[in-house]
Amino acid sequence: EKGGYDHFMLKEIYEQPRSIRDCLRGRIYPQQGNVQLGGIKEYADKLRNLDRIIIVACGTSWHAGLVGEYLIEEYARISVEVEYASEFRYRNPIITEKDLVIAISQSGETADTMAAIELAKEKGATIFGVCNVVGASIPRVTHAGVYTHAGPEIGVASTKAFTSQVTVLTLMAFYMAQQRGAITQSKLIEYLTELDAIPTLIEKALKTNDKIKEIAAKFKDSRNCLFLGRGSSFPVALEGALKLKEISYIHAEGYPAAEMKHGPIALIDAEMPVVFIATKHSSYEKVISNIQEVKARGGRVIAIVSEGDTTVKDMADYVIEIPQTGEAFVPLVATIPLQLLSYHIAVMRGCNVDQPRNLAKSVTVE
Ligand code: F6R
């Protein structure tokens, strides 16, 4: 059932071109510049009159929510807050009937996310679900929703479910932008055409596997690791760090690259790898200065860069090249090498990658 792969996690990493295609199927019409989300279409009016969205989730799903925040604010121009469900539910949050709450959950069973939904529902908010498991508890209590269609995820550490959550949130951002007239038709055609090509770019990103394995061999004995990114690559850094700590038990932290000098910079030495997401997008130059700051302090840098990049190559100890994409889609592609890096490091350390200690696939108690 592992389809020839050593672990479910690796199989699921490799399934991503397919799972994202499934997620996009019947939902985007690039030539017409049209997004169709049948699950939420009855709420099109609501979306036109919205002032604020609150995203609630836990763990990896919360990271997907952070990517969603960047995309929805950028393209649909609606203000978004992203909350840990466990904090939101106990904080007496301010919620009104005007609000839209988007709950993200792979399993659809997470206790804290469920409780956050119930609270928001009581206060009259509209609730959308972004779930993977069809017919699970969360999709049954939400008003509407969009399934991710990633298929069953067996590996406890989430991989393909994450990228399909990000895909759904990307679709929602463009759908809302379309409904609200926040985007021109020609821009939509351009973005949807790029989105349609993402599964093919992920296939290319998976070809970095051998290179990543070599890098993993160099860093498998690290005790700490830092992941840094800016903009929508910041949540990618958080997700990279979570993946590494979950399956390899190496202590890892994700930070916005600019926050490095407000604390984590004190940790930098030759023993601690620093992984940068340094693709050629709006914050490229800023990230380059951050890389220089790490190198100046004797740190070792692994950088995820856009294909053909030579500037970062000259500075970093190791570079992993991924195909260039439009800014909106970096998280979908940049996540792939980070999943592979964690996977190989964990395997080399002899860890049980599919079932890491102390973790459960679905967290039904708070
Ligand atoms: C990390 C991971 C967890 C889940 C979290 C939420 O790899 O799998 O952090 O993301 O427990 O689970 P769902 O999405 O099922 O609500």
GROMACS .gro file of N, CA and C in nm, residues 10-67:
model
  174
   10LEU      N    1   0.680   0.953   0.240
   10LEU     CA    2   0.745   0.978   0.111
   10LEU      C    3   0.644   0.963  -0.003
   11LYS      N    4   0.562   0.859   0.008
   11LYS     CA    5   0.459   0.838  -0.095
   11LYS      C    6   0.368   0.962  -0.103
   12GLU      N    7   0.331   1.014   0.012
   12GLU     CA    8   0.239   1.129   0.014
   12GLU      C    9   0.306   1.257  -0.035
   13ILE      N   10   0.437   1.269  -0.010
   13ILE     CA   11   0.511   1.384  -0.064
   13ILE      C   12   0.506   1.378  -0.217
   14TYR      N   13   0.530   1.257  -0.270
   14TYR     CA   14   0.532   1.240  -0.416
   14TYR      C   15   0.393   1.246  -0.480
   15GLU      N   16   0.291   1.231  -0.398
   15GLU     CA   17   0.155   1.237  -0.453
   15GLU      C   18   0.109   1.380  -0.481
   16GLN      N   19   0.187   1.479  -0.436
   16GLN     CA   20   0.135   1.615  -0.440
   16GLN      C   21   0.100   1.672  -0.577
   17PRO      N   22   0.173   1.638  -0.684
   17PRO     CA   23   0.125   1.688  -0.812
   17PRO      C   24  -0.018   1.640  -0.839
   18ARG      N   25  -0.044   1.514  -0.803
   18ARG     CA   26  -0.176   1.456  -0.824
   18ARG      C   27  -0.280   1.517  -0.728
   19SER      N   28  -0.243   1.528  -0.599
   19SER     CA   29  -0.344   1.577  -0.503
   19SER      C   30  -0.382   1.722  -0.533
   20ILE      N   31  -0.286   1.800  -0.580
   20ILE     CA   32  -0.320   1.939  -0.612
   20ILE      C   33  -0.404   1.946  -0.740
   21ARG      N   34  -0.371   1.860  -0.835
   21ARG     CA   35  -0.457   1.855  -0.956
   21ARG      C   36  -0.601   1.820  -0.917
   22ASP      N   37  -0.615   1.722  -0.827
   22ASP     CA   38  -0.751   1.684  -0.784
   22ASP      C   39  -0.822   1.800  -0.715
   23CYS      N   40  -0.744   1.875  -0.639
   23CYS     CA   41  -0.801   1.988  -0.567
   23CYS      C   42  -0.848   2.099  -0.663
   24LEU      N   43  -0.777   2.113  -0.775
   24LEU     CA   44  -0.810   2.221  -0.871
   24LEU      C   45  -0.920   2.181  -0.969
   25ARG      N   46  -0.937   2.048  -0.986
   25ARG     CA   47  -1.026   1.998  -1.090
   25ARG      C   48  -1.168   2.053  -1.078
   26GLY      N   49  -1.217   2.107  -1.187
   26GLY     CA   50  -1.354   2.158  -1.192
   26GLY      C   51  -1.372   2.289  -1.116
   27ARG      N   52  -1.264   2.342  -1.062
   27ARG     CA   53  -1.276   2.465  -0.983
   27ARG      C   54  -1.215   2.587  -1.052
   28ILE      N   55  -1.118   2.561  -1.142
   28ILE     CA   56  -1.062   2.677  -1.214
   28ILE      C   57  -1.078   2.662  -1.365
   29TYR      N   58  -1.108   2.776  -1.427
   29TYR     CA   59  -1.122   2.783  -1.573
   29TYR      C   60  -1.030   2.896  -1.618
   30PRO      N   61  -0.900   2.862  -1.635
   30PRO     CA   62  -0.801   2.967  -1.660
   30PRO      C   63  -0.832   3.054  -1.781
   31GLN      N   64  -0.878   2.990  -1.891
   31GLN     CA   65  -0.900   3.071  -2.012
   31GLN      C   66  -1.009   3.175  -1.995
   32GLN      N   67  -1.109   3.139  -1.913
   32GLN     CA   68  -1.218   3.235  -1.888
   32GLN      C   69  -1.186   3.325  -1.768
   33GLY      N   70  -1.082   3.293  -1.696
   33GLY     CA   71  -1.051   3.369  -1.574
   33GLY      C   72  -1.161   3.352  -1.472
   34ASN      N   73  -1.199   3.226  -1.448
   34ASN     CA   74  -1.314   3.200  -1.362
   34ASN      C   75  -1.282   3.094  -1.256
   35VAL      N   76  -1.321   3.123  -1.131
   35VAL     CA   77  -1.307   3.026  -1.022
   35VAL      C   78  -1.447   2.985  -0.979
   36GLN      N   79  -1.469   2.854  -0.966
   36GLN     CA   80  -1.599   2.803  -0.922
   36GLN      C   81  -1.579   2.724  -0.794
   37LEU      N   82  -1.644   2.766  -0.687
   37LEU     CA   83  -1.639   2.686  -0.565
   37LEU      C   84  -1.781   2.654  -0.524
   38GLY      N   85  -1.830   2.542  -0.574
   38GLY     CA   86  -1.969   2.502  -0.555
   38GLY      C   87  -2.008   2.501  -0.408
   39GLY      N   88  -1.917   2.459  -0.322
   39GLY     CA   89  -1.946   2.446  -0.180
   39GLY      C   90  -1.979   2.576  -0.108
   40ILE      N   91  -1.935   2.688  -0.163
   40ILE     CA   92  -1.961   2.815  -0.093
   40ILE      C   93  -2.038   2.914  -0.180
   41LYS      N   94  -2.084   2.869  -0.295
   41LYS     CA   95  -2.141   2.967  -0.389
   41LYS      C   96  -2.269   3.035  -0.338
   42GLU      N   97  -2.342   2.964  -0.249
   42GLU     CA   98  -2.461   3.029  -0.192
   42GLU      C   99  -2.425   3.148  -0.104
   43TYR      N  100  -2.298   3.159  -0.071
   43TYR     CA  101  -2.254   3.267   0.018
   43TYR      C  102  -2.186   3.381  -0.057
   44ALA      N  103  -2.202   3.382  -0.189
   44ALA     CA  104  -2.135   3.484  -0.271
   44ALA      C  105  -2.172   3.626  -0.225
   45ASP      N  106  -2.299   3.647  -0.189
   45ASP     CA  107  -2.344   3.779  -0.142
   45ASP      C  108  -2.273   3.819  -0.014
   46LYS      N  109  -2.270   3.721   0.076
   46LYS     CA  110  -2.204   3.741   0.205
   46LYS      C  111  -2.057   3.784   0.182
   47LEU      N  112  -1.992   3.716   0.089
   47LEU     CA  113  -1.851   3.745   0.061
   47LEU      C  114  -1.832   3.886   0.007
   48ARG      N  115  -1.933   3.935  -0.065
   48ARG     CA  116  -1.922   4.069  -0.121
   48ARG      C  117  -1.930   4.175  -0.012
   49ASN      N  118  -1.997   4.142   0.099
   49ASN     CA  119  -2.021   4.244   0.202
   49ASN      C  120  -1.942   4.223   0.331
   50LEU      N  121  -1.837   4.149   0.321
   50LEU     CA  122  -1.759   4.110   0.437
   50LEU      C  123  -1.655   4.214   0.476
   51ASP      N  124  -1.636   4.236   0.608
   51ASP     CA  125  -1.529   4.327   0.652
   51ASP      C  126  -1.408   4.251   0.706
   52ARG      N  127  -1.434   4.127   0.753
   52ARG     CA  128  -1.327   4.059   0.825
   52ARG      C  129  -1.345   3.908   0.819
   53ILE      N  130  -1.234   3.838   0.811
   53ILE     CA  131  -1.235   3.692   0.816
   53ILE      C  132  -1.148   3.648   0.932
   54ILE      N  133  -1.194   3.548   1.005
   54ILE     CA  134  -1.110   3.491   1.110
   54ILE      C  135  -1.085   3.345   1.071
   55ILE      N  136  -0.957   3.309   1.065
   55ILE     CA  137  -0.922   3.170   1.033
   55ILE      C  138  -0.885   3.102   1.164
   56VAL      N  139  -0.943   2.986   1.192
   56VAL     CA  140  -0.907   2.910   1.313
   56VAL      C  141  -0.856   2.771   1.272
   57ALA      N  142  -0.752   2.725   1.340
   57ALA     CA  143  -0.694   2.594   1.310
   57ALA      C  144  -0.587   2.562   1.414
   58CYS      N  145  -0.529   2.443   1.402
   58CYS     CA  146  -0.418   2.402   1.489
   58CYS      C  147  -0.304   2.348   1.402
   59GLY      N  148  -0.183   2.356   1.453
   59GLY     CA  149  -0.067   2.291   1.392
   59GLY      C  150  -0.042   2.332   1.248
   60THR      N  151  -0.020   2.232   1.166
   60THR     CA  152   0.007   2.255   1.024
   60THR      C  153  -0.108   2.330   0.957
   61SER      N  154  -0.230   2.298   0.997
   61SER     CA  155  -0.346   2.365   0.936
   61SER      C  156  -0.344   2.515   0.968
   62TRP      N  157  -0.293   2.548   1.086
   62TRP     CA  158  -0.278   2.689   1.123
   62TRP      C  159  -0.174   2.756   1.032
   63HIS      N  160  -0.069   2.685   0.998
   63HIS     CA  161   0.031   2.739   0.903
   63HIS      C  162  -0.034   2.766   0.768
   64ALA      N  163  -0.118   2.673   0.723
   64ALA     CA  164  -0.189   2.695   0.596
   64ALA      C  165  -0.274   2.822   0.608
   65GLY      N  166  -0.335   2.839   0.725
   65GLY     CA  167  -0.416   2.959   0.750
   65GLY      C  168  -0.335   3.087   0.735
   66LEU      N  169  -0.211   3.084   0.783
   66LEU     CA  170  -0.125   3.203   0.770
   66LEU      C  171  -0.095   3.235   0.624
   67VAL      N  172  -0.075   3.130   0.544
   67VAL     CA  173  -0.056   3.154   0.400
   67VAL      C  174  -0.185   3.216   0.344
   0.00000   0.00000   0.00000
